[in-house]
Structure formats: structure tokens, C-alpha cells
Amino acid sequence: GAGVSQTPSNKVTEKGKYVELRCDPISGHTALYWYRQSLGQGPEFLIYFQGTGAADDSGLPNDRFFAVRPEGSVSTLKIQRTERGDSAVYLCASSLRARPEDTGELFFGEGSRLTVL
Amino acid sequence: QQQVKQSPQSLIVQKGGISIINCAYENTAFDYFPWYQQFPGKGPALLIAIRPDVSEKKEGRFTISFNKSAKQFSLHIMDSQPGDSATYFCAAKAAGNKLTFGGGTRVLVKP
């Protein structure tokens, strides 16, 4: 497909478990973002990659959250020792250009819904 | 701290009517203001965006009005259609690349 692909679409896990969420950006998009959307809320920024490096990780809530993008394409968001409060939809977005206002429109995936029991 | 406040949380409009959604912000460093549309089970999609050097931008039935002095901006959906029923988010960006989103407005257009 031509859009941003996220897997799994749904993940149910138990409190304390480790979770990985994967994002396949649109081919050729150098910028990649992770956002978290709680029920009835707007997306909340987590981390931004430009190429392989995390250019801004100021939105990661604590050290249980970590994200990588080793080859500058696919990214994985990793959550250790999951808590019930981590339950949300995790959205990935990619853009062709570094700055959203430079017609670097963010294209969002459909998200990975994480439920921590 | 909610940096972008959006209202109303929900609204119902008749087909053909005008939907108006308002957003207010505090951070004067914001320099880019997009609106996103989100359908259930889907990711947000860019609808229209504006920079603070213009007061209005129109694309089809969608218009952004921007008031820099009041630190407010709004989305007007003219001739609302049932297919416009969705959740709308305003957002703002300062230096860097992260967008700060409002809380969202659920719009229902009744036929």
C-alpha cells in the first residue's frame, strides 16, 4: 500500500509485559513521528525522527518508552513494564519534508490500539 | 498544560448548514496552524492549514479564519454534508516539528 502502515492494529497485553509497535512509513519519507491518542483526546506528541536519529524525544512520558529507526525507514516503539495508563491508540506519521509547514504534510497511519489489562 | 484549547467538544448541524469550530492558544511562538479530520478507526488527515501572516484561507467548503492579536483561529465548514461527520482537531506548531493538538470536536451532520 501507499500509506503509512502500522502493526499490530490491536494489541492486548497484561500489566508489566513488554510491547513493540511497528510503523512502516511512506516510501521516501525522511521524517517519522509517533503520537499517542487517548480516548476522546487529541493526539499527543511522543517522538520525532529525521532519518535514523531521534531529533526530538521530549514527548516520551518516561524511560519505559523507547523508539528506534535503525535504517531510516521502519520504526519500532517499545514499551517496557506496561501499565494500564499506557492504554491508547499509538499513531505513526511520516512526511516528505522536515518541517510540516513546508508542505511537509503529516500522513498518519490508522494506529495501533494498545490495551493493558 | 493544554496549549491549544478547542471548542465546542461536539456539535450537531443540519445538512447545508455551517459548522464552526474555535481554537485558542497561548504560545506566541506557534507559527503554523493545521486542521485535521479524523474518521472512526482512521488516522487524522490534513484538511487545511494556515500561517499567521494571513487572516483567512479558503479551500472549497472549508475556511480558516485567524486572529493573531486574539490568539484565536477557527474552522468554518460551509454547506455541511453528512460525509463531513467526523472529529476535527486544530493543531499548532512552534519551532521544531511537533504539533500540539486541541482536544477535538465531534461534528454530526444530520441529513
JSON list of N, CA, C and O in Angstrom, two decimals, chain A residues 30-77:
[
{"chain": "A", "resi": 30, "resn": "THR", "atom": "N", "xyz": [11.39, 11.01, 4.94]},
{"chain": "A", "resi": 30, "resn": "THR", "atom": "CA", "xyz": [12.52, 11.01, 5.86]},
{"chain": "A", "resi": 30, "resn": "THR", "atom": "C", "xyz": [12.12, 11.30, 7.30]},
{"chain": "A", "resi": 30, "resn": "THR", "atom": "O", "xyz": [12.80, 10.93, 8.23]},
{"chain": "A", "resi": 31, "resn": "ALA", "atom": "N", "xyz": [11.02, 12.01, 7.46]},
{"chain": "A", "resi": 31, "resn": "ALA", "atom": "CA", "xyz": [10.57, 12.37, 8.81]},
{"chain": "A", "resi": 31, "resn": "ALA", "atom": "C", "xyz": [9.52, 11.38, 9.28]},
{"chain": "A", "resi": 31, "resn": "ALA", "atom": "O", "xyz": [8.62, 11.00, 8.54]},
{"chain": "A", "resi": 32, "resn": "LEU", "atom": "N", "xyz": [9.65, 10.96, 10.53]},
{"chain": "A", "resi": 32, "resn": "LEU", "atom": "CA", "xyz": [8.71, 10.00, 11.11]},
{"chain": "A", "resi": 32, "resn": "LEU", "atom": "C", "xyz": [8.38, 10.43, 12.51]},
{"chain": "A", "resi": 32, "resn": "LEU", "atom": "O", "xyz": [9.26, 10.83, 13.28]},
{"chain": "A", "resi": 33, "resn": "TYR", "atom": "N", "xyz": [7.10, 10.34, 12.87]},
{"chain": "A", "resi": 33, "resn": "TYR", "atom": "CA", "xyz": [6.60, 10.80, 14.17]},
{"chain": "A", "resi": 33, "resn": "TYR", "atom": "C", "xyz": [5.79, 9.69, 14.84]},
{"chain": "A", "resi": 33, "resn": "TYR", "atom": "O", "xyz": [5.10, 8.92, 14.17]},
{"chain": "A", "resi": 34, "resn": "TRP", "atom": "N", "xyz": [5.86, 9.68, 16.15]},
{"chain": "A", "resi": 34, "resn": "TRP", "atom": "CA", "xyz": [4.95, 8.86, 16.95]},
{"chain": "A", "resi": 34, "resn": "TRP", "atom": "C", "xyz": [4.11, 9.80, 17.82]},
{"chain": "A", "resi": 34, "resn": "TRP", "atom": "O", "xyz": [4.63, 10.72, 18.45]},
{"chain": "A", "resi": 35, "resn": "TYR", "atom": "N", "xyz": [2.80, 9.55, 17.81]},
{"chain": "A", "resi": 35, "resn": "TYR", "atom": "CA", "xyz": [1.86, 10.26, 18.67]},
{"chain": "A", "resi": 35, "resn": "TYR", "atom": "C", "xyz": [1.04, 9.23, 19.43]},
{"chain": "A", "resi": 35, "resn": "TYR", "atom": "O", "xyz": [0.90, 8.09, 19.00]},
{"chain": "A", "resi": 36, "resn": "ARG", "atom": "N", "xyz": [0.47, 9.67, 20.56]},
{"chain": "A", "resi": 36, "resn": "ARG", "atom": "CA", "xyz": [-0.40, 8.80, 21.34]},
{"chain": "A", "resi": 36, "resn": "ARG", "atom": "C", "xyz": [-1.74, 9.50, 21.48]},
{"chain": "A", "resi": 36, "resn": "ARG", "atom": "O", "xyz": [-1.79, 10.69, 21.79]},
{"chain": "A", "resi": 37, "resn": "GLN", "atom": "N", "xyz": [-2.82, 8.76, 21.25]},
{"chain": "A", "resi": 37, "resn": "GLN", "atom": "CA", "xyz": [-4.16, 9.34, 21.33]},
{"chain": "A", "resi": 37, "resn": "GLN", "atom": "C", "xyz": [-4.99, 8.54, 22.31]},
{"chain": "A", "resi": 37, "resn": "GLN", "atom": "O", "xyz": [-5.34, 7.39, 22.05]},
{"chain": "A", "resi": 38, "resn": "SER", "atom": "N", "xyz": [-5.32, 9.18, 23.41]},
{"chain": "A", "resi": 38, "resn": "SER", "atom": "CA", "xyz": [-6.21, 8.56, 24.39]},
{"chain": "A", "resi": 38, "resn": "SER", "atom": "C", "xyz": [-7.65, 8.80, 23.95]},
{"chain": "A", "resi": 38, "resn": "SER", "atom": "O", "xyz": [-7.93, 9.72, 23.18]},
{"chain": "A", "resi": 39, "resn": "LEU", "atom": "N", "xyz": [-8.56, 8.00, 24.47]},
{"chain": "A", "resi": 39, "resn": "LEU", "atom": "CA", "xyz": [-9.96, 8.05, 24.07]},
{"chain": "A", "resi": 39, "resn": "LEU", "atom": "C", "xyz": [-10.54, 9.45, 24.27]},
{"chain": "A", "resi": 39, "resn": "LEU", "atom": "O", "xyz": [-10.44, 10.03, 25.35]},
{"chain": "A", "resi": 40, "resn": "GLY", "atom": "N", "xyz": [-11.09, 10.01, 23.21]},
{"chain": "A", "resi": 40, "resn": "GLY", "atom": "CA", "xyz": [-11.73, 11.31, 23.30]},
{"chain": "A", "resi": 40, "resn": "GLY", "atom": "C", "xyz": [-10.78, 12.49, 23.38]},
{"chain": "A", "resi": 40, "resn": "GLY", "atom": "O", "xyz": [-11.20, 13.61, 23.67]},
{"chain": "A", "resi": 41, "resn": "GLN", "atom": "N", "xyz": [-9.51, 12.25, 23.10]},
{"chain": "A", "resi": 41, "resn": "GLN", "atom": "CA", "xyz": [-8.50, 13.32, 23.18]},
{"chain": "A", "resi": 41, "resn": "GLN", "atom": "C", "xyz": [-7.80, 13.52, 21.84]},
{"chain": "A", "resi": 41, "resn": "GLN", "atom": "O", "xyz": [-7.89, 12.68, 20.95]},
{"chain": "A", "resi": 42, "resn": "GLY", "atom": "N", "xyz": [-7.10, 14.61, 21.73]},
{"chain": "A", "resi": 42, "resn": "GLY", "atom": "CA", "xyz": [-6.28, 14.84, 20.55]},
{"chain": "A", "resi": 42, "resn": "GLY", "atom": "C", "xyz": [-4.97, 14.09, 20.66]},
{"chain": "A", "resi": 42, "resn": "GLY", "atom": "O", "xyz": [-4.54, 13.70, 21.75]},
{"chain": "A", "resi": 43, "resn": "PRO", "atom": "N", "xyz": [-4.32, 13.84, 19.52]},
{"chain": "A", "resi": 43, "resn": "PRO", "atom": "CA", "xyz": [-3.02, 13.17, 19.55]},
{"chain": "A", "resi": 43, "resn": "PRO", "atom": "C", "xyz": [-2.00, 13.96, 20.37]},
{"chain": "A", "resi": 43, "resn": "PRO", "atom": "O", "xyz": [-1.99, 15.19, 20.33]},
{"chain": "A", "resi": 44, "resn": "GLU", "atom": "N", "xyz": [-1.14, 13.22, 21.06]},
{"chain": "A", "resi": 44, "resn": "GLU", "atom": "CA", "xyz": [-0.11, 13.81, 21.90]},
{"chain": "A", "resi": 44, "resn": "GLU", "atom": "C", "xyz": [1.25, 13.37, 21.38]},
{"chain": "A", "resi": 44, "resn": "GLU", "atom": "O", "xyz": [1.51, 12.17, 21.23]},
{"chain": "A", "resi": 45, "resn": "PHE", "atom": "N", "xyz": [2.11, 14.33, 21.10]},
{"chain": "A", "resi": 45, "resn": "PHE", "atom": "CA", "xyz": [3.42, 14.05, 20.53]},
{"chain": "A", "resi": 45, "resn": "PHE", "atom": "C", "xyz": [4.28, 13.19, 21.45]},
{"chain": "A", "resi": 45, "resn": "PHE", "atom": "O", "xyz": [4.34, 13.43, 22.67]},
{"chain": "A", "resi": 46, "resn": "LEU", "atom": "N", "xyz": [4.95, 12.20, 20.88]},
{"chain": "A", "resi": 46, "resn": "LEU", "atom": "CA", "xyz": [5.89, 11.39, 21.63]},
{"chain": "A", "resi": 46, "resn": "LEU", "atom": "C", "xyz": [7.33, 11.62, 21.17]},
{"chain": "A", "resi": 46, "resn": "LEU", "atom": "O", "xyz": [8.19, 11.99, 21.96]},
{"chain": "A", "resi": 47, "resn": "ILE", "atom": "N", "xyz": [7.60, 11.38, 19.88]},
{"chain": "A", "resi": 47, "resn": "ILE", "atom": "CA", "xyz": [8.97, 11.43, 19.39]},
{"chain": "A", "resi": 47, "resn": "ILE", "atom": "C", "xyz": [8.97, 11.69, 17.89]},
{"chain": "A", "resi": 47, "resn": "ILE", "atom": "O", "xyz": [8.01, 11.34, 17.19]},
{"chain": "A", "resi": 48, "resn": "TYR", "atom": "N", "xyz": [10.06, 12.32, 17.43]},
{"chain": "A", "resi": 48, "resn": "TYR", "atom": "CA", "xyz": [10.21, 12.64, 16.01]},
{"chain": "A", "resi": 48, "resn": "TYR", "atom": "C", "xyz": [11.59, 12.19, 15.55]},
{"chain": "A", "resi": 48, "resn": "TYR", "atom": "O", "xyz": [12.60, 12.43, 16.21]},
{"chain": "A", "resi": 49, "resn": "PHE", "atom": "N", "xyz": [11.62, 11.48, 14.42]},
{"chain": "A", "resi": 49, "resn": "PHE", "atom": "CA", "xyz": [12.86, 11.05, 13.79]},
{"chain": "A", "resi": 49, "resn": "PHE", "atom": "C", "xyz": [13.07, 11.80, 12.49]},
{"chain": "A", "resi": 49, "resn": "PHE", "atom": "O", "xyz": [12.15, 11.98, 11.70]},
{"chain": "A", "resi": 50, "resn": "GLN", "atom": "N", "xyz": [14.30, 12.23, 12.26]},
{"chain": "A", "resi": 50, "resn": "GLN", "atom": "CA", "xyz": [14.71, 12.71, 10.96]},
{"chain": "A", "resi": 50, "resn": "GLN", "atom": "C", "xyz": [15.82, 11.75, 10.51]},
{"chain": "A", "resi": 50, "resn": "GLN", "atom": "O", "xyz": [16.91, 11.79, 11.04]},
{"chain": "A", "resi": 51, "resn": "GLY", "atom": "N", "xyz": [15.49, 10.91, 9.55]},
{"chain": "A", "resi": 51, "resn": "GLY", "atom": "CA", "xyz": [16.42, 9.86, 9.19]},
{"chain": "A", "resi": 51, "resn": "GLY", "atom": "C", "xyz": [16.47, 8.81, 10.30]},
{"chain": "A", "resi": 51, "resn": "GLY", "atom": "O", "xyz": [15.44, 8.37, 10.80]},
{"chain": "A", "resi": 52, "resn": "THR", "atom": "N", "xyz": [17.65, 8.44, 10.71]},
{"chain": "A", "resi": 52, "resn": "THR", "atom": "CA", "xyz": [17.81, 7.40, 11.73]},
{"chain": "A", "resi": 52, "resn": "THR", "atom": "C", "xyz": [17.79, 7.94, 13.14]},
{"chain": "A", "resi": 52, "resn": "THR", "atom": "O", "xyz": [17.57, 7.19, 14.09]},
{"chain": "A", "resi": 53, "resn": "GLY", "atom": "N", "xyz": [18.04, 9.23, 13.28]},
{"chain": "A", "resi": 53, "resn": "GLY", "atom": "CA", "xyz": [18.19, 9.79, 14.61]},
{"chain": "A", "resi": 53, "resn": "GLY", "atom": "C", "xyz": [16.92, 10.39, 15.17]},
{"chain": "A", "resi": 53, "resn": "GLY", "atom": "O", "xyz": [16.12, 10.97, 14.44]},
{"chain": "A", "resi": 54, "resn": "ALA", "atom": "N", "xyz": [16.76, 10.27, 16.48]},
{"chain": "A", "resi": 54, "resn": "ALA", "atom": "CA", "xyz": [15.64, 10.90, 17.16]},
{"chain": "A", "resi": 54, "resn": "ALA", "atom": "C", "xyz": [15.96, 12.38, 17.36]},
{"chain": "A", "resi": 54, "resn": "ALA", "atom": "O", "xyz": [16.77, 12.73, 18.22]},
{"chain": "A", "resi": 55, "resn": "ALA", "atom": "N", "xyz": [15.32, 13.23, 16.58]},
{"chain": "A", "resi": 55, "resn": "ALA", "atom": "CA", "xyz": [15.60, 14.66, 16.65]},
{"chain": "A", "resi": 55, "resn": "ALA", "atom": "C", "xyz": [14.92, 15.32, 17.83]},
{"chain": "A", "resi": 55, "resn": "ALA", "atom": "O", "xyz": [15.35, 16.37, 18.31]},
{"chain": "A", "resi": 56, "resn": "ASP", "atom": "N", "xyz": [13.83, 14.73, 18.31]},
{"chain": "A", "resi": 56, "resn": "ASP", "atom": "CA", "xyz": [13.09, 15.30, 19.43]},
{"chain": "A", "resi": 56, "resn": "ASP", "atom": "C", "xyz": [12.34, 14.17, 20.12]},
{"chain": "A", "resi": 56, "resn": "ASP", "atom": "O", "xyz": [11.43, 13.61, 19.54]},
{"chain": "A", "resi": 57, "resn": "ASP", "atom": "N", "xyz": [12.74, 13.84, 21.32]},
{"chain": "A", "resi": 57, "resn": "ASP", "atom": "CA", "xyz": [12.05, 12.78, 22.07]},
{"chain": "A", "resi": 57, "resn": "ASP", "atom": "C", "xyz": [11.42, 13.35, 23.34]},
{"chain": "A", "resi": 57, "resn": "ASP", "atom": "O", "xyz": [11.19, 12.62, 24.31]},
{"chain": "A", "resi": 58, "resn": "SER", "atom": "N", "xyz": [11.15, 14.63, 23.32]},
{"chain": "A", "resi": 58, "resn": "SER", "atom": "CA", "xyz": [10.67, 15.32, 24.51]},
{"chain": "A", "resi": 58, "resn": "SER", "atom": "C", "xyz": [9.28, 14.86, 24.96]},
{"chain": "A", "resi": 58, "resn": "SER", "atom": "O", "xyz": [8.88, 15.12, 26.09]},
{"chain": "A", "resi": 59, "resn": "GLY", "atom": "N", "xyz": [8.54, 14.20, 24.08]},
{"chain": "A", "resi": 59, "resn": "GLY", "atom": "CA", "xyz": [7.20, 13.76, 24.44]},
{"chain": "A", "resi": 59, "resn": "GLY", "atom": "C", "xyz": [7.13, 12.38, 25.07]},
{"chain": "A", "resi": 59, "resn": "GLY", "atom": "O", "xyz": [6.07, 11.98, 25.56]},
{"chain": "A", "resi": 60, "resn": "LEU", "atom": "N", "xyz": [8.22, 11.64, 25.07]},
{"chain": "A", "resi": 60, "resn": "LEU", "atom": "CA", "xyz": [8.19, 10.31, 25.70]},
{"chain": "A", "resi": 60, "resn": "LEU", "atom": "C", "xyz": [7.91, 10.50, 27.19]},
{"chain": "A", "resi": 60, "resn": "LEU", "atom": "O", "xyz": [8.62, 11.24, 27.87]},
{"chain": "A", "resi": 61, "resn": "PRO", "atom": "N", "xyz": [6.89, 9.83, 27.73]},
{"chain": "A", "resi": 61, "resn": "PRO", "atom": "CA", "xyz": [6.47, 10.12, 29.10]},
{"chain": "A", "resi": 61, "resn": "PRO", "atom": "C", "xyz": [7.45, 9.69, 30.18]},
{"chain": "A", "resi": 61, "resn": "PRO", "atom": "O", "xyz": [7.51, 10.32, 31.24]},
{"chain": "A", "resi": 62, "resn": "ASN", "atom": "N", "xyz": [8.21, 8.65, 29.95]},
{"chain": "A", "resi": 62, "resn": "ASN", "atom": "CA", "xyz": [9.19, 8.18, 30.94]},
{"chain": "A", "resi": 62, "resn": "ASN", "atom": "C", "xyz": [10.13, 7.18, 30.27]},
{"chain": "A", "resi": 62, "resn": "ASN", "atom": "O", "xyz": [9.99, 6.92, 29.06]},
{"chain": "A", "resi": 63, "resn": "ASP", "atom": "N", "xyz": [11.05, 6.64, 31.05]},
{"chain": "A", "resi": 63, "resn": "ASP", "atom": "CA", "xyz": [12.07, 5.78, 30.44]},
{"chain": "A", "resi": 63, "resn": "ASP", "atom": "C", "xyz": [11.56, 4.38, 30.12]},
{"chain": "A", "resi": 63, "resn": "ASP", "atom": "O", "xyz": [12.32, 3.54, 29.65]},
{"chain": "A", "resi": 64, "resn": "ARG", "atom": "N", "xyz": [10.29, 4.12, 30.32]},
{"chain": "A", "resi": 64, "resn": "ARG", "atom": "CA", "xyz": [9.74, 2.84, 29.88]},
{"chain": "A", "resi": 64, "resn": "ARG", "atom": "C", "xyz": [9.46, 2.84, 28.38]},
{"chain": "A", "resi": 64, "resn": "ARG", "atom": "O", "xyz": [9.28, 1.78, 27.78]},
{"chain": "A", "resi": 65, "resn": "PHE", "atom": "N", "xyz": [9.43, 4.04, 27.81]},
{"chain": "A", "resi": 65, "resn": "PHE", "atom": "CA", "xyz": [9.14, 4.20, 26.39]},
{"chain": "A", "resi": 65, "resn": "PHE", "atom": "C", "xyz": [10.45, 4.46, 25.64]},
{"chain": "A", "resi": 65, "resn": "PHE", "atom": "O", "xyz": [11.26, 5.29, 26.04]},
{"chain": "A", "resi": 66, "resn": "PHE", "atom": "N", "xyz": [10.59, 3.75, 24.50]},
{"chain": "A", "resi": 66, "resn": "PHE", "atom": "CA", "xyz": [11.77, 3.92, 23.68]},
{"chain": "A", "resi": 66, "resn": "PHE", "atom": "C", "xyz": [11.41, 3.66, 22.23]},
{"chain": "A", "resi": 66, "resn": "PHE", "atom": "O", "xyz": [10.54, 2.84, 21.95]},
{"chain": "A", "resi": 67, "resn": "ALA", "atom": "N", "xyz": [12.01, 4.37, 21.30]},
{"chain": "A", "resi": 67, "resn": "ALA", "atom": "CA", "xyz": [11.72, 4.14, 19.89]},
{"chain": "A", "resi": 67, "resn": "ALA", "atom": "C", "xyz": [13.02, 4.13, 19.10]},
{"chain": "A", "resi": 67, "resn": "ALA", "atom": "O", "xyz": [13.98, 4.82, 19.46]},
{"chain": "A", "resi": 68, "resn": "VAL", "atom": "N", "xyz": [13.02, 3.32, 18.05]},
{"chain": "A", "resi": 68, "resn": "VAL", "atom": "CA", "xyz": [14.21, 3.23, 17.19]},
{"chain": "A", "resi": 68, "resn": "VAL", "atom": "C", "xyz": [13.78, 3.30, 15.73]},
{"chain": "A", "resi": 68, "resn": "VAL", "atom": "O", "xyz": [12.64, 2.99, 15.38]},
{"chain": "A", "resi": 69, "resn": "ARG", "atom": "N", "xyz": [14.75, 3.66, 14.91]},
{"chain": "A", "resi": 69, "resn": "ARG", "atom": "CA", "xyz": [14.55, 3.70, 13.46]},
{"chain": "A", "resi": 69, "resn": "ARG", "atom": "C", "xyz": [15.92, 3.43, 12.82]},
{"chain": "A", "resi": 69, "resn": "ARG", "atom": "O", "xyz": [16.53, 4.32, 12.23]},
{"chain": "A", "resi": 70, "resn": "PRO", "atom": "N", "xyz": [16.41, 2.22, 12.96]},
{"chain": "A", "resi": 70, "resn": "PRO", "atom": "CA", "xyz": [17.82, 1.90, 12.67]},
{"chain": "A", "resi": 70, "resn": "PRO", "atom": "C", "xyz": [18.26, 2.14, 11.23]},
{"chain": "A", "resi": 70, "resn": "PRO", "atom": "O", "xyz": [19.43, 2.47, 11.01]},
{"chain": "A", "resi": 71, "resn": "GLU", "atom": "N", "xyz": [17.38, 2.00, 10.25]},
{"chain": "A", "resi": 71, "resn": "GLU", "atom": "CA", "xyz": [17.78, 2.18, 8.87]},
{"chain": "A", "resi": 71, "resn": "GLU", "atom": "C", "xyz": [17.10, 3.37, 8.21]},
{"chain": "A", "resi": 71, "resn": "GLU", "atom": "O", "xyz": [17.13, 3.50, 6.98]},
{"chain": "A", "resi": 72, "resn": "GLY", "atom": "N", "xyz": [16.49, 4.19, 9.01]},
{"chain": "A", "resi": 72, "resn": "GLY", "atom": "CA", "xyz": [15.86, 5.39, 8.48]},
{"chain": "A", "resi": 72, "resn": "GLY", "atom": "C", "xyz": [14.55, 5.16, 7.78]},
{"chain": "A", "resi": 72, "resn": "GLY", "atom": "O", "xyz": [14.05, 6.07, 7.10]},
{"chain": "A", "resi": 73, "resn": "SER", "atom": "N", "xyz": [13.98, 3.98, 7.96]},
{"chain": "A", "resi": 73, "resn": "SER", "atom": "CA", "xyz": [12.67, 3.71, 7.36]},
{"chain": "A", "resi": 73, "resn": "SER", "atom": "C", "xyz": [11.71, 3.22, 8.43]},
{"chain": "A", "resi": 73, "resn": "SER", "atom": "O", "xyz": [11.10, 4.04, 9.11]},
{"chain": "A", "resi": 74, "resn": "VAL", "atom": "N", "xyz": [11.63, 1.91, 8.63]},
{"chain": "A", "resi": 74, "resn": "VAL", "atom": "CA", "xyz": [10.73, 1.34, 9.63]},
{"chain": "A", "resi": 74, "resn": "VAL", "atom": "C", "xyz": [11.14, 1.80, 11.03]},
{"chain": "A", "resi": 74, "resn": "VAL", "atom": "O", "xyz": [12.32, 1.94, 11.35]},
{"chain": "A", "resi": 75, "resn": "SER", "atom": "N", "xyz": [10.13, 2.05, 11.86]},
{"chain": "A", "resi": 75, "resn": "SER", "atom": "CA", "xyz": [10.38, 2.43, 13.24]},
{"chain": "A", "resi": 75, "resn": "SER", "atom": "C", "xyz": [9.61, 1.50, 14.17]},
{"chain": "A", "resi": 75, "resn": "SER", "atom": "O", "xyz": [8.55, 0.98, 13.82]},
{"chain": "A", "resi": 76, "resn": "THR", "atom": "N", "xyz": [10.18, 1.29, 15.35]},
{"chain": "A", "resi": 76, "resn": "THR", "atom": "CA", "xyz": [9.53, 0.47, 16.37]},
{"chain": "A", "resi": 76, "resn": "THR", "atom": "C", "xyz": [9.45, 1.27, 17.65]},
{"chain": "A", "resi": 76, "resn": "THR", "atom": "O", "xyz": [10.45, 1.83, 18.11]},
{"chain": "A", "resi": 77, "resn": "LEU", "atom": "N", "xyz": [8.25, 1.33, 18.21]},
{"chain": "A", "resi": 77, "resn": "LEU", "atom": "CA", "xyz": [8.04, 1.94, 19.52]},
{"chain": "A", "resi": 77, "resn": "LEU", "atom": "C", "xyz": [8.00, 0.80, 20.54]},
{"chain": "A", "resi": 77, "resn": "LEU", "atom": "O", "xyz": [7.25, -0.16, 20.37]}
]
